Amino acid sequence: MMPATATLASREMPPDPPAPAVNPNRDMEMTYTGNTGNDMGISTMGFRSAKYNPSEWHETNYAKYYQSFVDRDNAERVIHESKRTEKETRETTNKTQSEATKKLAESAKNIEFWKFELNREIGDVIDETDLLLAQKKRLENALRATEVPLHIATDNLNCRQRRQGLDLVQDDVEISLLKEVEIINNVQDLLKNTINQCEKQIRLNRDAKQNLEMDWSDKKEALEIETKSGALRNHHTNKQFHDGAAKFEEIQSTPESWAQFTHDNIARAEHERMASIQLRTLVDNVLEDTSRDMREQADQVECNFNKRLTEMEDAKTKLEENLTKVVKQITGQEKNIAELQQSIRDKEDPLKVAQTRLYNRTYRPGVELCRDPAQYHLVGEVNEIQQSVDALKQKLNDAQNSLKDLQDNRMALEKEISCKKNSIFIDREKCLTVRNRFPSRTKLQGYQ
C-alpha cells in the first residue's frame, strides 16, 4: 500500500504503517503448543485457522486508519472545491443577474424611447386629424353656402322667363346666368368629392392612430413588466419557481423585427399625416378657387345686368321720345284730315253752282242751246272742281292711312314701352334685389 500524501486542503500527514512482526515459520501460521487443560470443547491441538495473526491485526488497523485519513482528506478536498465552486457560481450568478438587470434596463430604455416616439406621433396624428376635421367642416359650410347662389341664379332665370315680346331674348345676362349655374354645379361636385376625400383620409388617420395606440399600449404594458422585472431582487418575496420559463417561444420577435414593427407603424402614420397635410393644402386651394370663381361670375352677372338695364332704359327713353313725336304727329294728322274734309265740303257749293248752271242752261230753247264759251267754261269748271275734290279725297285717304299707321305705331310703341318697363322691373326689382343676398367670399370659403 502506497503511503498517502497531504492534500491542499489539509496539512495532516498520513499514519505511519506498522512495524513488520518476526515470524520464524513464514510458511505456517503461529501455533500455541502448551498445556491447554482438560478438554472443554476448546481446541487444544493448535491455533485455529479462523483467527488472525498480529501482523494482520496491525495491517487491518492501519488500513482503517489510512482509509479514515483518505476519506477525511477527500472530504477536505470536496469542501474546498465546493467552497470554490460556490464562490465561482455566486460570482457568475451575480454577474449574470447584473448583466440581465442591465439588459432589462436597456430594454426598458428602448421601450421608453419607442413609447415616447409613439406618443409623439399619436399626438401629431390627433392634431392633424383635428385640423383636417376643421377643413372638412369648412367644406361642408361652403357646400351649404352654394345653395343660396344656386337658388338666386335659378330664380333669376325663372323670373326673366316672364319677359314679354322681343325682350324675351337670350342676352348676355341670360348667358352669364346659365354659366353661373354651371359653375355652381361644378363647384358643388368638386366640394362633394373633396369632402369624400377628407372623410377617407380621416378614416386612414384614425386607423393609423389606432395602430399607434395599440402599439403604445403594448409598449406601456411591456415597460411595466420590464421595470418590474428589472427591479426584482433576491431578497424580494414576490418570486417563485416557474418550470419551463427558460425557453424561446416560436412567436417571439427578434430585436430587429420588434424595432421594425414600431418603425413601420410610425412611418405609416407619418405617411398618412403627410397625405393629410397635402389634402388640407388642397382644401385651401379648392375653397380659394371656387369662392373666387363664384364671386367673379356673380360680379360679371351683375355687370351684365347693369349694362342690360342701361340698354333697356336707353331703348325705353328713345321709344318714349318716338311715342311723343308720334302722338304729336297724330294730332297734326288729325288736324290735317279735318282741314281736308273741310276743303272737300267747301268744294260742294261751287260744284253745285256750276252743275246747277249747266243744268239750267240745258233748258235753253232751240238754237239758243249753243256750245258757247260759257258752256265750255262751266264744263271745265265742273271738271276742275271734280278733280280738286278727287285730289282732296286722295289726300284725305292718304292722311287717314297715315293716321292709321301712326296710331298703329303708337300702339306698338306703347306696347314696347310696356315690355321694356316689365323687363326693367324684372331685372332691377326681381333679380338685382335678390342678388343682394349673394354670400360673401368669406362665407363661400366656409369660415361662416
Short mmCIF file of C-alpha atoms in Angstrom, two decimals:
data_model
loop_
_atom_site.label_atom_id
_atom_site.label_comp_id
_atom_site.label_asym_id
_atom_site.label_seq_id
_atom_site.Cartn_x
_atom_site.Cartn_y
_atom_site.Cartn_z
CA MET A 1 0.00 0.00 0.00
CA MET A 2 1.35 3.37 -1.11
CA PRO A 3 1.68 5.95 1.60
CA ALA A 4 -0.74 8.93 1.28
CA THR A 5 0.44 12.50 0.88
CA ALA A 6 -1.10 15.65 2.31
CA THR A 7 -3.71 17.49 0.17
CA LEU A 8 -4.04 21.25 -0.39
CA ALA A 9 -6.98 21.37 1.98
CA SER A 10 -5.23 19.58 4.85
CA ARG A 11 -1.77 19.60 6.41
CA GLU A 12 -2.41 16.32 8.24
CA MET A 13 0.14 13.67 7.46
CA PRO A 14 -0.96 10.12 6.73
CA PRO A 15 -0.39 7.48 9.54
CA ASP A 16 2.78 5.51 9.58
CA PRO A 17 2.45 1.87 8.59
CA PRO A 18 3.00 -0.73 11.45
CA ALA A 19 6.41 -2.46 12.00
CA PRO A 20 6.60 -5.92 10.47
CA ALA A 21 6.32 -8.82 13.06
CA VAL A 22 9.06 -11.57 13.23
CA ASN A 23 7.63 -14.95 12.36
CA PRO A 24 10.01 -17.97 12.47
CA ASN A 25 7.68 -20.00 10.42
CA ARG A 26 6.96 -17.91 7.44
CA ASP A 27 5.09 -20.67 5.66
CA MET A 28 2.90 -21.68 8.60
CA GLU A 29 0.60 -19.94 10.97
CA MET A 30 1.74 -19.31 14.52
CA THR A 31 0.51 -22.02 16.91
CA TYR A 32 0.42 -22.46 20.68
CA THR A 33 1.71 -25.98 21.86
CA GLY A 34 1.45 -25.66 25.63
CA ASN A 35 -0.98 -27.34 28.07
CA THR A 36 -4.41 -26.12 27.45
CA GLY A 37 -6.13 -28.01 30.27
CA ASN A 38 -8.82 -30.58 30.08
CA ASP A 39 -10.95 -30.94 27.05
CA MET A 40 -13.82 -28.44 27.42
CA GLY A 41 -14.65 -28.11 23.80
CA ILE A 42 -11.73 -25.75 23.24
CA SER A 43 -9.30 -26.80 20.67
CA THR A 44 -6.02 -27.82 22.22
CA MET A 45 -4.42 -29.08 19.08
CA GLY A 46 -3.07 -25.70 17.98
CA PHE A 47 -4.15 -22.09 16.85
CA ARG A 48 -7.42 -22.24 14.85
CA SER A 49 -7.33 -21.12 11.14
CA ALA A 50 -10.24 -18.59 11.64
CA LYS A 51 -8.09 -16.39 13.86
CA TYR A 52 -5.77 -13.64 12.63
CA ASN A 53 -2.23 -13.17 13.49
CA PRO A 54 -0.91 -9.91 14.98
CA SER A 55 0.53 -8.66 11.73
CA GLU A 56 -2.83 -8.97 10.10
CA TRP A 57 -4.36 -7.18 13.05
CA HIS A 58 -1.89 -4.35 12.74
CA GLU A 59 -2.32 -4.15 8.99
CA THR A 60 -6.06 -4.13 9.30
CA ASN A 61 -5.95 -1.32 11.85
CA TYR A 62 -3.52 0.57 9.65
CA ALA A 63 -5.87 0.11 6.69
CA LYS A 64 -8.69 1.54 8.80
CA TYR A 65 -6.50 4.46 9.83
CA TYR A 66 -5.38 5.08 6.32
CA GLN A 67 -8.92 4.80 4.88
CA SER A 68 -10.11 7.26 7.52
CA PHE A 69 -7.29 9.57 6.53
CA VAL A 70 -8.14 9.23 2.82
CA ASP A 71 -11.83 9.83 3.45
CA ARG A 72 -11.11 12.86 5.60
CA ASP A 73 -8.63 14.18 3.06
CA ASN A 74 -11.18 13.65 0.29
CA ALA A 75 -13.84 15.38 2.37
CA GLU A 76 -11.50 18.34 2.93
CA ARG A 77 -10.85 18.49 -0.80
CA VAL A 78 -14.58 18.31 -1.61
CA ILE A 79 -15.30 21.02 0.96
CA HIS A 80 -12.56 23.20 -0.54
CA GLU A 81 -13.74 22.65 -4.09
CA SER A 82 -17.34 23.15 -3.02
CA LYS A 83 -16.48 26.49 -1.47
CA ARG A 84 -14.54 27.46 -4.57
CA THR A 85 -17.37 26.32 -6.81
CA GLU A 86 -19.87 28.07 -4.58
CA LYS A 87 -17.84 31.28 -4.82
CA GLU A 88 -17.46 30.93 -8.58
CA THR A 89 -21.14 30.17 -9.11
CA ARG A 90 -22.15 33.01 -6.78
CA GLU A 91 -19.93 35.41 -8.66
CA THR A 92 -21.15 34.05 -12.00
CA THR A 93 -24.78 34.20 -10.88
CA ASN A 94 -24.38 37.73 -9.54
CA LYS A 95 -22.59 38.80 -12.73
CA THR A 96 -25.20 37.15 -14.93
CA GLN A 97 -28.01 38.63 -12.86
CA SER A 98 -26.36 42.05 -13.01
CA GLU A 99 -26.00 41.75 -16.77
CA ALA A 100 -29.61 40.58 -17.03
CA THR A 101 -30.70 43.57 -14.94
CA LYS A 102 -28.64 45.82 -17.20
CA LYS A 103 -30.19 44.23 -20.28
CA LEU A 104 -33.64 44.69 -18.78
CA ALA A 105 -32.79 48.34 -18.11
CA GLU A 106 -31.60 48.73 -21.71
CA SER A 107 -34.75 47.01 -22.95
CA ALA A 108 -36.87 49.31 -20.78
CA LYS A 109 -34.94 52.29 -22.15
CA ASN A 110 -35.55 51.14 -25.72
CA ILE A 111 -39.21 50.59 -24.95
CA GLU A 112 -39.40 54.01 -23.32
CA PHE A 113 -37.82 55.56 -26.42
CA TRP A 114 -40.27 53.94 -28.82
CA LYS A 115 -43.12 54.63 -26.42
CA PHE A 116 -42.17 58.30 -26.46
CA GLU A 117 -41.94 58.30 -30.26
CA LEU A 118 -45.32 56.57 -30.48
CA ASN A 119 -46.85 59.04 -28.05
CA ARG A 120 -45.41 61.97 -30.02
CA GLU A 121 -46.70 60.58 -33.29
CA ILE A 122 -50.11 59.87 -31.75
CA GLY A 123 -50.30 63.50 -30.65
CA ASP A 124 -49.26 64.69 -34.12
CA VAL A 125 -51.85 62.45 -35.79
CA ILE A 126 -54.57 63.65 -33.41
CA ASP A 127 -53.68 67.28 -34.06
CA GLU A 128 -53.57 66.70 -37.80
CA THR A 129 -56.90 64.86 -37.74
CA ASP A 130 -58.46 67.76 -35.80
CA LEU A 131 -57.14 70.21 -38.39
CA LEU A 132 -58.49 68.03 -41.21
CA LEU A 133 -61.86 67.84 -39.45
CA ALA A 134 -61.88 71.64 -39.31
CA GLN A 135 -61.14 71.75 -43.05
CA LYS A 136 -63.93 69.25 -43.67
CA LYS A 137 -66.27 71.48 -41.66
CA ARG A 138 -65.25 74.41 -43.88
CA LEU A 139 -66.04 72.35 -46.97
CA GLU A 140 -69.48 71.47 -45.58
CA ASN A 141 -70.13 75.13 -44.74
CA ALA A 142 -69.02 76.15 -48.23
CA LEU A 143 -71.25 73.46 -49.78
CA ARG A 144 -74.26 74.73 -47.83
CA ALA A 145 -73.36 78.31 -48.81
CA THR A 146 -73.57 77.40 -52.52
CA GLU A 147 -77.29 76.63 -52.18
CA VAL A 148 -78.10 80.35 -51.91
CA PRO A 149 -76.25 81.38 -55.12
CA LEU A 150 -77.79 78.44 -56.98
CA HIS A 151 -81.27 79.43 -55.80
CA ILE A 152 -80.60 83.06 -56.76
CA ALA A 153 -79.36 82.19 -60.25
CA THR A 154 -82.25 79.76 -60.84
CA ASP A 155 -84.76 82.31 -59.57
CA ASN A 156 -83.27 84.97 -61.87
CA LEU A 157 -83.63 82.68 -64.86
CA ASN A 158 -87.22 81.83 -63.95
CA CYS A 159 -88.11 85.48 -63.41
CA ARG A 160 -86.61 86.51 -66.73
CA GLN A 161 -88.80 83.92 -68.44
CA ARG A 162 -91.69 86.31 -67.71
CA ARG A 163 -90.25 88.92 -70.05
CA GLN A 164 -92.57 89.74 -72.95
CA GLY A 165 -92.26 90.03 -76.66
CA LEU A 166 -88.92 90.82 -78.17
CA ASP A 167 -87.40 91.30 -74.72
CA LEU A 168 -87.55 87.54 -74.22
CA VAL A 169 -84.10 87.28 -75.75
CA GLN A 170 -81.06 85.19 -74.79
CA ASP A 171 -78.92 88.16 -73.97
CA ASP A 172 -75.59 88.38 -72.17
CA VAL A 173 -77.37 88.35 -68.82
CA GLU A 174 -79.05 85.03 -69.50
CA ILE A 175 -75.86 83.51 -70.89
CA SER A 176 -73.92 84.63 -67.81
CA LEU A 177 -76.68 83.29 -65.52
CA LEU A 178 -76.55 79.91 -67.25
CA LYS A 179 -72.78 79.91 -66.88
CA GLU A 180 -73.19 80.83 -63.20
CA VAL A 181 -75.50 77.85 -62.67
CA GLU A 182 -72.96 75.61 -64.42
CA ILE A 183 -70.11 76.96 -62.28
CA ILE A 184 -72.10 76.46 -59.06
CA ASN A 185 -73.00 72.87 -60.03
CA ASN A 186 -69.34 72.14 -60.83
CA VAL A 187 -68.29 73.73 -57.53
CA GLN A 188 -70.79 71.58 -55.63
CA ASP A 189 -69.50 68.43 -57.32
CA LEU A 190 -65.91 69.42 -56.55
CA LEU A 191 -66.74 70.19 -52.90
CA LYS A 192 -68.56 66.88 -52.50
CA ASN A 193 -65.62 64.97 -53.96
CA THR A 194 -63.21 66.84 -51.70
CA ILE A 195 -65.40 66.08 -48.66
CA ASN A 196 -65.31 62.39 -49.60
CA GLN A 197 -61.51 62.57 -49.84
CA CYS A 198 -61.37 64.20 -46.40
CA GLU A 199 -63.63 61.52 -44.89
CA LYS A 200 -61.45 58.79 -46.41
CA GLN A 201 -58.26 60.45 -45.13
CA ILE A 202 -59.79 60.91 -41.67
CA ARG A 203 -60.55 57.18 -41.57
CA LEU A 204 -56.97 56.41 -42.60
CA ASN A 205 -55.65 58.81 -39.93
CA ARG A 206 -57.80 57.16 -37.28
CA ASP A 207 -56.71 53.69 -38.38
CA ALA A 208 -53.08 54.77 -38.15
CA LYS A 209 -53.79 56.34 -34.76
CA GLN A 210 -55.43 53.11 -33.57
CA ASN A 211 -52.41 51.07 -34.66
CA LEU A 212 -50.12 53.52 -32.85
CA GLU A 213 -52.26 53.41 -29.70
CA MET A 214 -52.32 49.61 -29.71
CA ASP A 215 -48.55 49.56 -30.13
CA TRP A 216 -48.21 52.22 -27.42
CA SER A 217 -50.44 50.19 -25.10
CA ASP A 218 -48.30 47.10 -25.70
CA LYS A 219 -45.18 49.18 -25.08
CA LYS A 220 -46.67 50.54 -21.86
CA GLU A 221 -47.51 47.06 -20.62
CA ALA A 222 -44.10 45.75 -21.69
CA LEU A 223 -42.40 48.70 -19.99
CA GLU A 224 -44.23 47.96 -16.75
CA ILE A 225 -43.18 44.32 -16.99
CA GLU A 226 -39.58 45.22 -17.80
CA THR A 227 -39.46 47.79 -15.00
CA LYS A 228 -40.97 45.32 -12.57
CA SER A 229 -38.61 42.56 -13.70
CA GLY A 230 -35.59 44.88 -13.60
CA ALA A 231 -36.44 45.99 -10.04
CA LEU A 232 -36.87 42.41 -8.77
CA ARG A 233 -34.10 41.41 -6.29
CA ASN A 234 -33.13 38.24 -4.48
CA HIS A 235 -34.47 39.43 -1.15
CA HIS A 236 -37.89 40.21 -2.54
CA THR A 237 -40.77 37.92 -1.67
CA ASN A 238 -42.72 38.18 -4.93
CA LYS A 239 -40.71 35.50 -6.68
CA GLN A 240 -41.18 31.82 -7.24
CA PHE A 241 -40.18 28.92 -9.42
CA HIS A 242 -41.66 28.76 -12.92
CA ASP A 243 -40.84 25.50 -14.59
CA GLY A 244 -40.42 25.76 -18.37
CA ALA A 245 -39.97 29.55 -18.34
CA ALA A 246 -36.41 29.31 -19.70
CA LYS A 247 -37.34 28.74 -23.33
CA PHE A 248 -37.88 30.66 -26.55
CA GLU A 249 -41.39 30.98 -27.88
CA GLU A 250 -41.96 30.32 -31.54
CA ILE A 251 -43.97 33.54 -31.91
CA GLN A 252 -41.32 35.72 -30.30
CA SER A 253 -39.98 38.56 -32.41
CA THR A 254 -36.36 39.44 -32.91
CA PRO A 255 -34.94 42.80 -31.80
CA GLU A 256 -34.77 43.84 -35.43
CA SER A 257 -38.36 42.86 -36.22
CA TRP A 258 -39.51 44.36 -32.91
CA ALA A 259 -37.98 47.75 -33.73
CA GLN A 260 -39.04 47.48 -37.37
CA PHE A 261 -42.66 46.87 -36.37
CA THR A 262 -42.89 50.12 -34.42
CA HIS A 263 -40.84 51.95 -37.04
CA ASP A 264 -43.28 50.79 -39.73
CA ASN A 265 -46.27 51.90 -37.65
CA ILE A 266 -44.73 55.34 -37.17
CA ALA A 267 -43.74 55.51 -40.84
CA ARG A 268 -47.28 54.63 -41.95
CA ALA A 269 -48.70 57.21 -39.56
CA GLU A 270 -46.29 59.86 -40.84
CA HIS A 271 -47.23 58.94 -44.41
CA GLU A 272 -50.92 59.41 -43.63
CA ARG A 273 -50.14 62.63 -41.77
CA MET A 274 -48.21 64.00 -44.76
CA ALA A 275 -51.09 62.99 -47.03
CA SER A 276 -53.48 64.77 -44.65
CA ILE A 277 -51.33 67.92 -44.73
CA GLN A 278 -51.32 67.87 -48.52
CA LEU A 279 -55.08 67.35 -48.53
CA ARG A 280 -55.55 70.35 -46.21
CA THR A 281 -53.49 72.43 -48.62
CA LEU A 282 -55.67 71.13 -51.46
CA VAL A 283 -58.79 72.09 -49.49
CA ASP A 284 -57.46 75.62 -49.03
CA ASN A 285 -56.78 75.89 -52.74
CA VAL A 286 -60.17 74.42 -53.67
CA LEU A 287 -62.05 76.81 -51.39
CA GLU A 288 -60.00 79.75 -52.60
CA ASP A 289 -60.53 78.88 -56.29
CA THR A 290 -64.23 78.03 -56.01
CA SER A 291 -65.08 81.13 -53.99
CA ARG A 292 -63.12 83.30 -56.43
CA ASP A 293 -64.78 81.73 -59.46
CA MET A 294 -68.26 82.10 -58.00
CA ARG A 295 -67.66 85.65 -56.83
CA GLU A 296 -66.15 86.71 -60.16
CA GLN A 297 -69.04 85.17 -62.07
CA ALA A 298 -71.53 86.86 -59.75
CA ASP A 299 -69.83 90.20 -60.39
CA GLN A 300 -69.94 89.51 -64.12
CA VAL A 301 -73.65 88.73 -63.91
CA GLU A 302 -74.35 91.94 -62.01
CA CYS A 303 -72.25 93.89 -64.51
CA ASN A 304 -74.27 92.38 -67.38
CA PHE A 305 -77.49 93.18 -65.51
CA ASN A 306 -76.46 96.82 -65.12
CA LYS A 307 -75.35 97.01 -68.74
CA ARG A 308 -78.61 95.45 -69.88
CA LEU A 309 -80.63 97.80 -67.68
CA THR A 310 -78.79 100.73 -69.19
CA GLU A 311 -79.59 99.45 -72.67
CA MET A 312 -83.24 98.93 -71.82
CA GLU A 313 -83.51 102.31 -70.14
CA ASP A 314 -81.98 103.92 -73.21
CA ALA A 315 -84.31 101.97 -75.51
CA LYS A 316 -87.33 102.89 -73.35
CA THR A 317 -86.33 106.54 -73.40
CA LYS A 318 -85.99 106.52 -77.18
CA LEU A 319 -89.30 104.70 -77.51
CA GLU A 320 -90.97 107.28 -75.28
CA GLU A 321 -89.42 110.06 -77.34
CA ASN A 322 -90.70 108.48 -80.52
CA LEU A 323 -94.08 107.95 -78.90
CA THR A 324 -94.23 111.63 -78.04
CA LYS A 325 -93.39 112.54 -81.60
CA VAL A 326 -95.90 110.05 -82.96
CA VAL A 327 -98.63 111.41 -80.70
CA LYS A 328 -97.75 114.93 -81.83
CA GLN A 329 -97.79 113.79 -85.42
CA ILE A 330 -101.15 112.07 -84.89
CA THR A 331 -102.52 115.36 -83.63
CA GLY A 332 -101.16 117.15 -86.69
CA GLN A 333 -102.51 114.48 -89.00
CA GLU A 334 -105.94 114.61 -87.42
CA LYS A 335 -105.94 118.38 -87.90
CA ASN A 336 -104.84 117.86 -91.50
CA ILE A 337 -107.66 115.39 -92.06
CA ALA A 338 -110.14 117.79 -90.60
CA GLU A 339 -108.87 120.54 -92.89
CA LEU A 340 -109.05 118.24 -95.91
CA GLN A 341 -112.56 117.25 -95.03
CA GLN A 342 -113.44 120.88 -94.66
CA SER A 343 -111.85 121.68 -98.04
CA ILE A 344 -113.89 118.91 -99.64
CA ARG A 345 -117.01 120.29 -98.08
CA ASP A 346 -116.03 123.76 -99.24
CA LYS A 347 -115.98 122.46 -102.86
CA GLU A 348 -119.57 121.29 -102.67
CA ASP A 349 -121.19 124.74 -103.10
CA PRO A 350 -119.04 125.80 -106.08
CA LEU A 351 -119.68 122.41 -107.65
CA LYS A 352 -123.37 122.73 -107.03
CA VAL A 353 -123.36 126.22 -108.54
CA ALA A 354 -121.52 125.09 -111.67
CA GLN A 355 -123.63 121.98 -112.10
CA THR A 356 -126.85 123.96 -111.48
CA ARG A 357 -125.79 126.50 -114.11
CA LEU A 358 -125.16 123.75 -116.59
CA TYR A 359 -128.36 122.11 -115.74
CA ASN A 360 -130.31 125.31 -116.10
CA ARG A 361 -128.68 126.02 -119.45
CA THR A 362 -129.88 122.70 -120.80
CA TYR A 363 -133.32 124.22 -120.86
CA ARG A 364 -132.35 126.91 -123.39
CA PRO A 365 -134.69 126.65 -126.40
CA GLY A 366 -133.70 125.76 -129.94
CA VAL A 367 -130.63 127.27 -131.30
CA GLU A 368 -130.05 129.00 -128.05
CA LEU A 369 -128.73 125.71 -126.77
CA CYS A 370 -125.35 126.71 -128.03
CA ARG A 371 -121.95 125.31 -127.09
CA ASP A 372 -120.67 128.71 -126.42
CA PRO A 373 -117.58 129.72 -124.41
CA ALA A 374 -119.71 129.93 -121.28
CA GLN A 375 -120.72 126.31 -121.82
CA TYR A 376 -117.08 125.30 -122.22
CA HIS A 377 -116.08 127.27 -119.19
CA LEU A 378 -118.82 125.80 -116.97
CA VAL A 379 -117.96 122.28 -118.07
CA GLY A 380 -114.31 122.98 -117.41
CA GLU A 381 -115.21 124.44 -114.05
CA VAL A 382 -117.15 121.33 -113.07
CA ASN A 383 -114.32 119.09 -114.17
CA GLU A 384 -111.81 121.26 -112.39
CA ILE A 385 -113.81 121.21 -109.14
CA GLN A 386 -114.30 117.47 -109.51
CA GLN A 387 -110.61 116.98 -110.00
CA SER A 388 -109.92 119.16 -106.98
CA VAL A 389 -112.34 117.11 -104.89
CA ASP A 390 -110.78 113.89 -106.14
CA ALA A 391 -107.36 115.23 -105.30
CA LEU A 392 -108.54 116.31 -101.87
CA LYS A 393 -110.16 112.90 -101.29
CA GLN A 394 -106.94 111.19 -102.34
CA LYS A 395 -105.00 113.31 -99.89
CA LEU A 396 -107.66 112.64 -97.28
CA ASN A 397 -107.32 108.92 -97.89
CA ASP A 398 -103.55 109.22 -97.66
CA ALA A 399 -103.88 111.24 -94.48
CA GLN A 400 -106.28 108.72 -92.98
CA ASN A 401 -103.91 105.87 -93.89
CA SER A 402 -101.05 107.82 -92.40
CA LEU A 403 -103.12 108.44 -89.29
CA LYS A 404 -103.91 104.74 -89.04
CA ASP A 405 -100.20 103.91 -89.39
CA LEU A 406 -99.37 106.47 -86.75
CA GLN A 407 -101.98 105.06 -84.41
CA ASP A 408 -100.71 101.53 -85.01
CA ASN A 409 -97.19 102.74 -84.40
CA ARG A 410 -98.32 104.45 -81.24
CA MET A 411 -99.90 101.25 -80.01
CA ALA A 412 -96.74 99.30 -80.90
CA LEU A 413 -94.60 101.87 -79.16
CA GLU A 414 -96.80 101.82 -76.09
CA LYS A 415 -96.73 98.02 -76.04
CA GLU A 416 -92.97 98.01 -76.48
CA ILE A 417 -92.55 100.59 -73.74
CA SER A 418 -94.72 98.41 -71.51
CA CYS A 419 -92.49 95.42 -72.34
CA LYS A 420 -89.42 97.48 -71.54
CA LYS A 421 -90.90 98.60 -68.26
CA ASN A 422 -91.75 94.99 -67.42
CA SER A 423 -88.25 93.83 -68.33
CA ILE A 424 -86.68 96.64 -66.33
CA PHE A 425 -88.89 95.80 -63.36
CA ILE A 426 -87.92 92.13 -63.55
CA ASP A 427 -84.19 92.78 -63.88
CA ARG A 428 -84.00 95.57 -61.34
CA GLU A 429 -86.63 94.69 -58.76
CA LYS A 430 -86.88 90.91 -59.07
CA CYS A 431 -83.32 89.95 -59.97
CA LEU A 432 -80.85 92.53 -58.70
CA THR A 433 -82.72 92.90 -55.40
CA VAL A 434 -82.45 89.17 -54.79
CA ARG A 435 -78.78 89.14 -55.80
CA ASN A 436 -78.02 91.42 -52.86
CA ARG A 437 -78.28 88.27 -50.73
CA PHE A 438 -75.41 86.61 -52.62
CA PRO A 439 -72.96 85.21 -49.99
CA SER A 440 -69.68 86.95 -49.35
CA ARG A 441 -66.39 85.40 -50.40
CA THR A 442 -65.56 84.68 -46.76
CA LYS A 443 -68.74 82.66 -46.37
CA LEU A 444 -68.11 80.85 -49.64
CA GLN A 445 -64.73 79.80 -48.20
CA GLY A 446 -66.52 78.08 -45.31
CA TYR A 447 -65.49 80.42 -42.50
CA GLN A 448 -69.08 81.19 -41.51
#
